[in-house]
PDB file of C-alpha atoms in Angstrom:
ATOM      1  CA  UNK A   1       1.012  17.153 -10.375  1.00 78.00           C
ATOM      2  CA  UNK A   2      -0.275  13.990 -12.093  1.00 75.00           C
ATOM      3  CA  UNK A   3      -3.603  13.749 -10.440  1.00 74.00           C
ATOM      4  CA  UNK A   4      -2.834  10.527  -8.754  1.00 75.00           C
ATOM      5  CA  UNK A   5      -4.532  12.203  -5.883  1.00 81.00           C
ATOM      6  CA  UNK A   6      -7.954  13.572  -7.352  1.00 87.00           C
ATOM      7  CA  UNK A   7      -9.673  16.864  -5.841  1.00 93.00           C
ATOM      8  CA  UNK A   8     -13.968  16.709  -6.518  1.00 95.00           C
ATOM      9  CA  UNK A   9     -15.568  19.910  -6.184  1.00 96.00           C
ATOM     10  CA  UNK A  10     -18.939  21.129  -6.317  1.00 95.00           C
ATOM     11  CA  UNK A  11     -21.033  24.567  -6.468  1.00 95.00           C
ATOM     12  CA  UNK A  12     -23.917  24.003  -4.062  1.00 94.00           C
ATOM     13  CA  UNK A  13     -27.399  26.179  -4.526  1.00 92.00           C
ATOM     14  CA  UNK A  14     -25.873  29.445  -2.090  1.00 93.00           C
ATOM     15  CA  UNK A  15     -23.334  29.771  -4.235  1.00 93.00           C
ATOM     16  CA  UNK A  16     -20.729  28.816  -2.249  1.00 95.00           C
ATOM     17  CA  UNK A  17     -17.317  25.901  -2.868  1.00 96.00           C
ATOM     18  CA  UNK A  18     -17.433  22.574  -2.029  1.00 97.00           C
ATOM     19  CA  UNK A  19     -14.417  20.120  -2.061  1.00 96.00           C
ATOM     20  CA  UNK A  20     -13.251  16.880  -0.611  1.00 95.00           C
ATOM     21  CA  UNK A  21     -10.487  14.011  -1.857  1.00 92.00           C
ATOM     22  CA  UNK A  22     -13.135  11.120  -1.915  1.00 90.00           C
ATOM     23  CA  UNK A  23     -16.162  11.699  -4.219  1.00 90.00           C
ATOM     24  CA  UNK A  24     -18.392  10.026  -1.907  1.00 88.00           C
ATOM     25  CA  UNK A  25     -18.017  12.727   1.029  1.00 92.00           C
ATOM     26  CA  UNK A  26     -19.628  15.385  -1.760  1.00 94.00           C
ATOM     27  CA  UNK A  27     -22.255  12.356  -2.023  1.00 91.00           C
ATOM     28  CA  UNK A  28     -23.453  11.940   1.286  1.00 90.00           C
ATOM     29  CA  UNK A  29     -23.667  15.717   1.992  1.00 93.00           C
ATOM     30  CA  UNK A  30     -26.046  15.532  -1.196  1.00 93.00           C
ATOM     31  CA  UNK A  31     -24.359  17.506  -3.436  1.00 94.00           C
ATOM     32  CA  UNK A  32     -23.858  14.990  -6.040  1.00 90.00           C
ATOM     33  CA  UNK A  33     -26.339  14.077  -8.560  1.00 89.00           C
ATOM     34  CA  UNK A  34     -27.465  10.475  -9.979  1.00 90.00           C
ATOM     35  CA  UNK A  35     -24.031   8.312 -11.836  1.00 88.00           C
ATOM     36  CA  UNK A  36     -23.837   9.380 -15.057  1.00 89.00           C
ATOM     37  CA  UNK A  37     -24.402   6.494 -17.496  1.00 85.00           C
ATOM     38  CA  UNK A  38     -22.204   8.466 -20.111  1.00 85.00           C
ATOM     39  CA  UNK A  39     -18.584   7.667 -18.692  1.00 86.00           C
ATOM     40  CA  UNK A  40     -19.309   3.380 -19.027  1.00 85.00           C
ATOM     41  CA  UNK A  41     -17.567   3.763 -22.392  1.00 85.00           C
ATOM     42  CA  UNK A  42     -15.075   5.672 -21.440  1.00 82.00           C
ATOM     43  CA  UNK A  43     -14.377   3.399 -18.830  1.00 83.00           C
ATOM     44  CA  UNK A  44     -14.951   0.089 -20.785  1.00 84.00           C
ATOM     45  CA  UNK A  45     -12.532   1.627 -23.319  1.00 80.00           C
ATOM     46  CA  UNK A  46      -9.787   3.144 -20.834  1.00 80.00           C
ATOM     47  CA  UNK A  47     -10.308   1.438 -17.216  1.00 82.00           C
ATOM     48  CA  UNK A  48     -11.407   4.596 -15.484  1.00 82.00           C
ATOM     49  CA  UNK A  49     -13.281   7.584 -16.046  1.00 86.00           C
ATOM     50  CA  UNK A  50     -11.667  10.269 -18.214  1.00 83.00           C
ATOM     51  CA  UNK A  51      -9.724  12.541 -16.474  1.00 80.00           C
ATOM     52  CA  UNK A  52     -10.927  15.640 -15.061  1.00 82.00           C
ATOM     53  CA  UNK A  53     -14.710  14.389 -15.341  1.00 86.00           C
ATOM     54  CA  UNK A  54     -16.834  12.482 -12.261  1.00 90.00           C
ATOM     55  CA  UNK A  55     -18.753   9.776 -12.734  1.00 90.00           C
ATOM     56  CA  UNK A  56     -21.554  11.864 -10.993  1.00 92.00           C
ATOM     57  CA  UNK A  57     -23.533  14.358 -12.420  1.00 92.00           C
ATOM     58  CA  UNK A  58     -23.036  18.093 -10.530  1.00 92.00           C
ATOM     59  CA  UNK A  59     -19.310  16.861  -9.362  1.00 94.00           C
ATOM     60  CA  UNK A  60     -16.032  18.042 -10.686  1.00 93.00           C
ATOM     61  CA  UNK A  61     -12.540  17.167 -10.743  1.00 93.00           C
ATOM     62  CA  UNK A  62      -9.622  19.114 -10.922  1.00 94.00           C
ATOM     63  CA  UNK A  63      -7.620  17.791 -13.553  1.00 91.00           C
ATOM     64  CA  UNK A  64      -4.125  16.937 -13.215  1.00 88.00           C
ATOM     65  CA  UNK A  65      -1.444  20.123 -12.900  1.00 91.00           C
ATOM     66  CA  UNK A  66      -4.188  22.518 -11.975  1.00 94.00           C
ATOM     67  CA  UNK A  67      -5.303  24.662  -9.545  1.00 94.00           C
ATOM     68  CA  UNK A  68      -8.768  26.270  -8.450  1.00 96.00           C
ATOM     69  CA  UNK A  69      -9.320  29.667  -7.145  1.00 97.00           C
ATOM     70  CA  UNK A  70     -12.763  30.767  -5.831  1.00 97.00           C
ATOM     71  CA  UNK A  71     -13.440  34.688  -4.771  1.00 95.00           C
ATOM     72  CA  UNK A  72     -16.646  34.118  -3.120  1.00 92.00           C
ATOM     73  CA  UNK A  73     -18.739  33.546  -6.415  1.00 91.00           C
ATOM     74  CA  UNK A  74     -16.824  32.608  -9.063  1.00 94.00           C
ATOM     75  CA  UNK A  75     -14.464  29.341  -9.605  1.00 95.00           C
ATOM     76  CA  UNK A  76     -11.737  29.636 -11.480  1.00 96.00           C
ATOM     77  CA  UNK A  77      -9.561  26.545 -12.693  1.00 95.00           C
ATOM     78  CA  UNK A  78      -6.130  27.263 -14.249  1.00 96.00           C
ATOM     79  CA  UNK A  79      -2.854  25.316 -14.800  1.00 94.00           C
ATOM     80  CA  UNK A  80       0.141  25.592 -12.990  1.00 93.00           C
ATOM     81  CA  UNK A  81       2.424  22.366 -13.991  1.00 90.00           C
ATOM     82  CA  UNK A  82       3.150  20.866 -17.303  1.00 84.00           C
ATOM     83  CA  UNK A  83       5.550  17.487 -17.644  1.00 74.00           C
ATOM     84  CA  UNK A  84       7.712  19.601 -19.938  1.00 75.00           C
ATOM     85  CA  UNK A  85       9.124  21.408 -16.942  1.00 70.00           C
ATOM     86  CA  UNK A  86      10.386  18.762 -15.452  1.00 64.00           C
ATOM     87  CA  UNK A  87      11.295  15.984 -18.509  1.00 62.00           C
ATOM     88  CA  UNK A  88      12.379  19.111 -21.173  1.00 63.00           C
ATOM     89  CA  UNK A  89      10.885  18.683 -25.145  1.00 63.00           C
ATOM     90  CA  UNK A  90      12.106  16.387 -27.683  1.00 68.00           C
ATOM     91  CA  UNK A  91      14.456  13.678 -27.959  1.00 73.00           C
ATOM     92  CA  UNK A  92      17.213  12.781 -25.147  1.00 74.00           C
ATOM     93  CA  UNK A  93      20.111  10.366 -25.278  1.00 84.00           C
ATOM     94  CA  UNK A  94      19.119   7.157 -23.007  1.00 83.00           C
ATOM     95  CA  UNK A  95      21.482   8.184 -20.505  1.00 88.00           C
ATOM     96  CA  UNK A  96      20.403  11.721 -20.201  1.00 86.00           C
ATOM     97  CA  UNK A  97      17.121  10.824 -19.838  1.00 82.00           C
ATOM     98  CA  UNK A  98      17.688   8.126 -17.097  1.00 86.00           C
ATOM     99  CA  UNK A  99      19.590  10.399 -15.321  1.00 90.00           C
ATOM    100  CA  UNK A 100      16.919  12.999 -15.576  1.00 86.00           C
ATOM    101  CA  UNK A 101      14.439  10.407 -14.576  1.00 86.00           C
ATOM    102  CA  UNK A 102      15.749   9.236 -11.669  1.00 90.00           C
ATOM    103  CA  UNK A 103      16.809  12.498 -10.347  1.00 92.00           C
ATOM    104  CA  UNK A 104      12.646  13.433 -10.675  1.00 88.00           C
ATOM    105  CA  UNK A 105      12.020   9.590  -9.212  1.00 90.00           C
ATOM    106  CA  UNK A 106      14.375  10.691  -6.303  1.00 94.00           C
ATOM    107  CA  UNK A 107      12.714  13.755  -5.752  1.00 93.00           C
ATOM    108  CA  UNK A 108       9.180  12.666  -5.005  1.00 89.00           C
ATOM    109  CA  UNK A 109      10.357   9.909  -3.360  1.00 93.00           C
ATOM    110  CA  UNK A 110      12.135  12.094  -0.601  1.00 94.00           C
ATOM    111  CA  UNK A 111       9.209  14.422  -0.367  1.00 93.00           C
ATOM    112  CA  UNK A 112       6.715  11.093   0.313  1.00 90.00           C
ATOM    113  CA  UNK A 113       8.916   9.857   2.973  1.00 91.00           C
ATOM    114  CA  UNK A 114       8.333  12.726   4.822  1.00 89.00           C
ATOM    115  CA  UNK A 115       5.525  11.089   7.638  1.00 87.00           C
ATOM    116  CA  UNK A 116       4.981  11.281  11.394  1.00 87.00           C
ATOM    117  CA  UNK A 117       5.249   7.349  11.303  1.00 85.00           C
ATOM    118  CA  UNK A 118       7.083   4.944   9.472  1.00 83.00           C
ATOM    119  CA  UNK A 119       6.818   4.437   5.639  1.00 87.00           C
ATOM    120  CA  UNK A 120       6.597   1.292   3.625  1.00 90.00           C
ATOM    121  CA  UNK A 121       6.533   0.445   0.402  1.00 93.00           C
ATOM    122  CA  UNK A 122       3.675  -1.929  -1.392  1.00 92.00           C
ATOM    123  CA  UNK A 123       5.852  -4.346  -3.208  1.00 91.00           C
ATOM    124  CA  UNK A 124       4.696  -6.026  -6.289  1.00 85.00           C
ATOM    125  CA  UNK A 125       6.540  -8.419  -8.657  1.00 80.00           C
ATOM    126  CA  UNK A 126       6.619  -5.109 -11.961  1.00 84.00           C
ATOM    127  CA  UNK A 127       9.038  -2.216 -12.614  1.00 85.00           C
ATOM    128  CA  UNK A 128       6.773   0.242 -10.747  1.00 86.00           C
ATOM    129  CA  UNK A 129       7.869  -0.880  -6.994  1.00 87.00           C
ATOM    130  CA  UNK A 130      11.061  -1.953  -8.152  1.00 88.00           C
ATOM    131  CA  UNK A 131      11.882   1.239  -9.021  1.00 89.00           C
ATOM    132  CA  UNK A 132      10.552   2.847  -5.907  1.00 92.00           C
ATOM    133  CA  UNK A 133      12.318   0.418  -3.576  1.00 93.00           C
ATOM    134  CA  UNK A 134      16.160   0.925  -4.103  1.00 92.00           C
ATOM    135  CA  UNK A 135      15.794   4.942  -3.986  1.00 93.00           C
ATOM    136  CA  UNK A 136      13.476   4.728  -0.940  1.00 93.00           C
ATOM    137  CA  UNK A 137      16.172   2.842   0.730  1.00 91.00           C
ATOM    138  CA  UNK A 138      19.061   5.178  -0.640  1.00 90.00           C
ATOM    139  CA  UNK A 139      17.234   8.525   0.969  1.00 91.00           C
ATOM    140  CA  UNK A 140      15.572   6.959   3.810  1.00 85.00           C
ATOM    141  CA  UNK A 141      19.059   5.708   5.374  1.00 79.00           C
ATOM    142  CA  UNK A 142      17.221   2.503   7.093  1.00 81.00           C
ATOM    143  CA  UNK A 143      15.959  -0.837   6.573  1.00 86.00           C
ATOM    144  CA  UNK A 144      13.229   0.059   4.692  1.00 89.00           C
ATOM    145  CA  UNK A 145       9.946  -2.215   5.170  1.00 88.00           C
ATOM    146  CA  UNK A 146       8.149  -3.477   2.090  1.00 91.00           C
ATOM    147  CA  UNK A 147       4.553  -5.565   2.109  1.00 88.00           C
ATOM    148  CA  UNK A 148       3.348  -8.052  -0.563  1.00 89.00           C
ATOM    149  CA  UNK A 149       0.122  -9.342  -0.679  1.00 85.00           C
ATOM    150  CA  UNK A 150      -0.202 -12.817  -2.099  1.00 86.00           C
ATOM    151  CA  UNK A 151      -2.768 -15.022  -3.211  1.00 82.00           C
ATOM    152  CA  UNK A 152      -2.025 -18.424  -3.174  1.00 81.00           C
ATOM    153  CA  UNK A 153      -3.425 -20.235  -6.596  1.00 81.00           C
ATOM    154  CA  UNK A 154      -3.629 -17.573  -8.188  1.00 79.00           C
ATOM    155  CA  UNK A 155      -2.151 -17.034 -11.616  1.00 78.00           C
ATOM    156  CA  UNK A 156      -1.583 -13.036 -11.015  1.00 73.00           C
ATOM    157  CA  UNK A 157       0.311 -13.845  -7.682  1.00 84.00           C
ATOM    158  CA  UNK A 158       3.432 -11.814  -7.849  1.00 86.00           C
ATOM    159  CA  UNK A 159       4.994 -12.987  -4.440  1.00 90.00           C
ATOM    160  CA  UNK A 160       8.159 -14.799  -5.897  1.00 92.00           C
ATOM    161  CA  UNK A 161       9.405 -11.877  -7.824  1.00 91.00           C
ATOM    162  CA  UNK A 162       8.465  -9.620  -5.339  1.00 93.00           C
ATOM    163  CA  UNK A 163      10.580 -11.729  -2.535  1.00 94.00           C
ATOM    164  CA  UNK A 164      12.819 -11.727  -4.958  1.00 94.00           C
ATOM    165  CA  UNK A 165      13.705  -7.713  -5.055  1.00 93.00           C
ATOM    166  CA  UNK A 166      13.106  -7.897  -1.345  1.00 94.00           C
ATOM    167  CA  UNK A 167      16.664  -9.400  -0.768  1.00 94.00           C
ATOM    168  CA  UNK A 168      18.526  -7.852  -3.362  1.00 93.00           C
ATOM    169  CA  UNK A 169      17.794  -4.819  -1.347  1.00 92.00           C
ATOM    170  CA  UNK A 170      17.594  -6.515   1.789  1.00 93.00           C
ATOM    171  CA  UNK A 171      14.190  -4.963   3.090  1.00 93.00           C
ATOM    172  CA  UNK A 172      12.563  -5.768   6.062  1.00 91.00           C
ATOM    173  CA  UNK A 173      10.076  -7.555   3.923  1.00 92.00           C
ATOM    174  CA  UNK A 174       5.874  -8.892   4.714  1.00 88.00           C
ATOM    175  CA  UNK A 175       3.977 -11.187   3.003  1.00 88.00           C
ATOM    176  CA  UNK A 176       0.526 -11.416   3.669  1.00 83.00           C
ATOM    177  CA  UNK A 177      -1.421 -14.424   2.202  1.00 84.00           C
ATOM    178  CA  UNK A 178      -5.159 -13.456   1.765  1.00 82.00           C
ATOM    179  CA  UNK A 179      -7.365 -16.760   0.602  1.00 82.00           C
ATOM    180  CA  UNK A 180      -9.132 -15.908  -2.427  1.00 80.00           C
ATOM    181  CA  UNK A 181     -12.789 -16.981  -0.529  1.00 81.00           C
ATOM    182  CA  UNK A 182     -11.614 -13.994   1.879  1.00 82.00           C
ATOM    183  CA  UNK A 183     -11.183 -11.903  -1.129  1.00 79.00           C
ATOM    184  CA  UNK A 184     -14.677 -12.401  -2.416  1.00 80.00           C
ATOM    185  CA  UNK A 185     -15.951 -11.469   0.767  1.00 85.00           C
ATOM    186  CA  UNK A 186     -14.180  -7.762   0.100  1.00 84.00           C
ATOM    187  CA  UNK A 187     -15.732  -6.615  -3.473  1.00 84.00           C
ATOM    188  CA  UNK A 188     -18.922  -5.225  -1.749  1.00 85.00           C
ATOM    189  CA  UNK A 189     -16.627  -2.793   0.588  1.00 87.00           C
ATOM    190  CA  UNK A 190     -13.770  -2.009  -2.140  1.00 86.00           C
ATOM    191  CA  UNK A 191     -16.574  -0.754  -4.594  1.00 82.00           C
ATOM    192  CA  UNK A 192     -18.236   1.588  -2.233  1.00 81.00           C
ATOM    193  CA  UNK A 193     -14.680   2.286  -1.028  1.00 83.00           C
ATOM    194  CA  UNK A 194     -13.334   3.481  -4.768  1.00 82.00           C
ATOM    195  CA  UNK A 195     -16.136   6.336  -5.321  1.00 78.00           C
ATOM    196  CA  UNK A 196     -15.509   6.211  -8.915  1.00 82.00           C
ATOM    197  CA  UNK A 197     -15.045   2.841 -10.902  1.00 82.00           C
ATOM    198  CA  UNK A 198     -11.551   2.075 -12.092  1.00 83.00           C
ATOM    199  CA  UNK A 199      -9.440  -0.905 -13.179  1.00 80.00           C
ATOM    200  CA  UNK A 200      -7.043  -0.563 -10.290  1.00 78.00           C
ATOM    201  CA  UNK A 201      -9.175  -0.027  -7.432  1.00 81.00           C
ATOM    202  CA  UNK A 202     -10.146  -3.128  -5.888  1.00 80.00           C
ATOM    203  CA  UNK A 203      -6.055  -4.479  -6.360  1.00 78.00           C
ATOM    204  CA  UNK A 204      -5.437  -1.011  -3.993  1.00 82.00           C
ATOM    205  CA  UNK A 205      -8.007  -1.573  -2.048  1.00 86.00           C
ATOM    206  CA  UNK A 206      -7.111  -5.081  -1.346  1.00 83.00           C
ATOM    207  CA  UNK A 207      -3.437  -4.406  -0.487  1.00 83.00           C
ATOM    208  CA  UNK A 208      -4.207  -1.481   1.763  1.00 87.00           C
ATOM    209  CA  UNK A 209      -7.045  -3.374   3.647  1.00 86.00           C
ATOM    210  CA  UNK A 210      -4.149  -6.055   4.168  1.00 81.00           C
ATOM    211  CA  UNK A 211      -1.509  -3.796   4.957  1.00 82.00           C
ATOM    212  CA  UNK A 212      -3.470  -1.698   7.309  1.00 88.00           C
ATOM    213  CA  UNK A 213      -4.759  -4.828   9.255  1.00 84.00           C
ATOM    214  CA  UNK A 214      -0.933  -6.005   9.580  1.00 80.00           C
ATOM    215  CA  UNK A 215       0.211  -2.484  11.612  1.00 84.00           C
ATOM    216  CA  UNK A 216       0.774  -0.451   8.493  1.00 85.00           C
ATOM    217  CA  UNK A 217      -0.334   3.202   8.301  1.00 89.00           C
ATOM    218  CA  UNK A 218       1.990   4.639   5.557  1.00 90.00           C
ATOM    219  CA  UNK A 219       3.024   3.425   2.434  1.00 91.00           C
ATOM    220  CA  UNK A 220       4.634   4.419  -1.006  1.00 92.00           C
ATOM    221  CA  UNK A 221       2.595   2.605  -3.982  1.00 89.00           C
ATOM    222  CA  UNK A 222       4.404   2.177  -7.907  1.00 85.00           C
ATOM    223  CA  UNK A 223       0.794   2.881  -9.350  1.00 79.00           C
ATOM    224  CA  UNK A 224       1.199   4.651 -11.904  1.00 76.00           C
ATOM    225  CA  UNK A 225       5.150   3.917 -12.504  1.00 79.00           C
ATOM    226  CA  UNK A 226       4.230   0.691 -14.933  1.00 78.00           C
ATOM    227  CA  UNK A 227       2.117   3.246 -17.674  1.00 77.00           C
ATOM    228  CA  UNK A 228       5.471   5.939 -17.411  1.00 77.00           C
ATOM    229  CA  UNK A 229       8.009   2.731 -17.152  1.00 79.00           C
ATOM    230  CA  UNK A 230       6.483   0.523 -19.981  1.00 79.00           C
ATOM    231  CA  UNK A 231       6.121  -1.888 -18.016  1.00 79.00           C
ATOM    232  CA  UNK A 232       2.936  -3.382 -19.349  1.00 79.00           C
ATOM    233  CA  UNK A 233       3.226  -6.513 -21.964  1.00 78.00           C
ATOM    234  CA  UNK A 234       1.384  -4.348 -24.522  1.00 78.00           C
ATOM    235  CA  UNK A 235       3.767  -2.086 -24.840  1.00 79.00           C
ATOM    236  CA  UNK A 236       5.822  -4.849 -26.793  1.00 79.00           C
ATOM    237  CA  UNK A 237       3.019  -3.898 -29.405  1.00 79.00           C
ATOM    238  CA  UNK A 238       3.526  -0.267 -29.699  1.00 74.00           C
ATOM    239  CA  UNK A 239       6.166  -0.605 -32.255  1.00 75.00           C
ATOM    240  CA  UNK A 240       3.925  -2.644 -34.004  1.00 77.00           C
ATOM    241  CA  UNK A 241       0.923  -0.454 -34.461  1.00 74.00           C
ATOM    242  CA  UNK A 242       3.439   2.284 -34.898  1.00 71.00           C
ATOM    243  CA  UNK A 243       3.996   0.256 -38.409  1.00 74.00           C
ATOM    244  CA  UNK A 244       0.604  -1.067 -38.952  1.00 73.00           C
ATOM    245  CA  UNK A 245      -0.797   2.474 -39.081  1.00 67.00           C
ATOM    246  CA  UNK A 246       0.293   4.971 -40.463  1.00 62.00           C
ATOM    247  CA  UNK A 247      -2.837   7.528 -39.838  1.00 55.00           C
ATOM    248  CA  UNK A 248      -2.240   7.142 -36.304  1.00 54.00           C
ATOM    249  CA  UNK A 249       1.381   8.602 -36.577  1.00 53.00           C
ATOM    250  CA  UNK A 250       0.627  11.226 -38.797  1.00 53.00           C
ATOM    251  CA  UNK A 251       3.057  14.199 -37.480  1.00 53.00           C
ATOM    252  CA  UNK A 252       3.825  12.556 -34.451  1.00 54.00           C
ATOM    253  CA  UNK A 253       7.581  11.037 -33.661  1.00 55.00           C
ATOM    254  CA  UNK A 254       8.136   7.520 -33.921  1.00 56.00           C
ATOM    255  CA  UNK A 255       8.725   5.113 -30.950  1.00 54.00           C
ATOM    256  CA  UNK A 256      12.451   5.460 -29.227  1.00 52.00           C
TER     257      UNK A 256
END
């Protein structure tokens, strides 16, 4: 519904579809053309590419809440979901809208839990696993496992807190220490591994490369969660701008 999980697409020359999860499977068939030098701003600006556009010229992506329908010649995309189904317009007393949060939280949870193996969770020191952690456990009525990776030295580490939330929910809990030399060694593979350059893609890669190697094939990731949660330390700031300019709020409703 969000487009956490993007869909490229691409017309070849007889006219027929295309389509694959990872942009580099379109690639190596040769259907995609040279990377499009036009998306580095976006990027620079944003930390990915803007959504709904490849970073390769003859690909496309189906943007978030849509669906594509081809009839043998002609591709047609249309949307099916908007967040206003789900969250309602307007203004909502806290407590109305945590309880319609976590009710929505709850929901996708239970439907990602659904897996012919076990399901973990990656575990991170922020409000995005947090919040996964205590309703995974609730629905999936076991110990539930969570994975951390940690570097040691390094300022970004997040294995304390992350421990932390681990026993207050008492998960069966990994921590995986990965030396930062090793993580040098992994920049060449995550980069031909993320298709499409984003902020967030070698931290994924790194934690699934780590996860997988320790036994894990399943897991539940919060990425996405801090952006929806405010979770960020610039979101302290949004009240600020808010203030600062007034342009920018012109006809819009001002921060809760």
């Amino acid at each position: 519904r969000f487009g956490i999980k993007p869909l490229y697409w691409a017309r070849p020359s007889d006219g027929s579809l295309a389509f694959a999860s990872e942009a580099r499977a379109l690639r190596y068939a040769g259907l995609a053309g040279a990377y499009r030098g036009d998306v580095d701003a976006a990027f620079l600006r944003s930390g990915h590419v803007p959504p709904g556009t490849s970073a390769f010229a003859g690909l496309q992506v189906l943007p978030a809440g849509c669906w594509l329908r081809f009839d043998g010649s002609r591709a047609t995309v249309t949307r099916w979901f908007e967040t206003t189904s789900v969250f309602g317009r307007g203004r909502q007393a806290v407590e109305e809208a945590a309880s319609v949060f976590e009710a929505a939280l709850d929901d996708t949870v239970r439907a990602h839990l659904v897996s012919d193996v076990p399901v973990g969770v990656f575990l991170s020191g922020g409000l995005d696993s947090a919040a996964l952690v205590p309703s995974a456990s609730r629905i999936g009525g076991q110990t539930l496992k969570t994975f951390t990776v940690s570097v040691p030295g390094s300022p970004l580490d997040e294995s304390a807190p992350a421990a932390r939330i681990a026993r207050e929910f008492g998960t069966d809990h990994t921590e995986v220490m990965v030396p930062r030399e090793e993580l040098a060694a992994w920049i060449a593979d995550a980069l031909e591994a993320m298709g499409e350059p984003t902020n967030d893609g070698l931290n994924t890669f790194i934690v699934s490369r780590a996860a997988s190697r320790a036994g894990l094939k399943v897991a539940l990731s919060g990425l996405g969660a801090d952006e929806v949660l405010g979770g960020y330390p610039s979101f302290r700031q949004v009240p600020l701008l808010w203030r600062a300019t007034p342009p920018f709020r012109a006809g819009l409703p001002g921060p809760a």
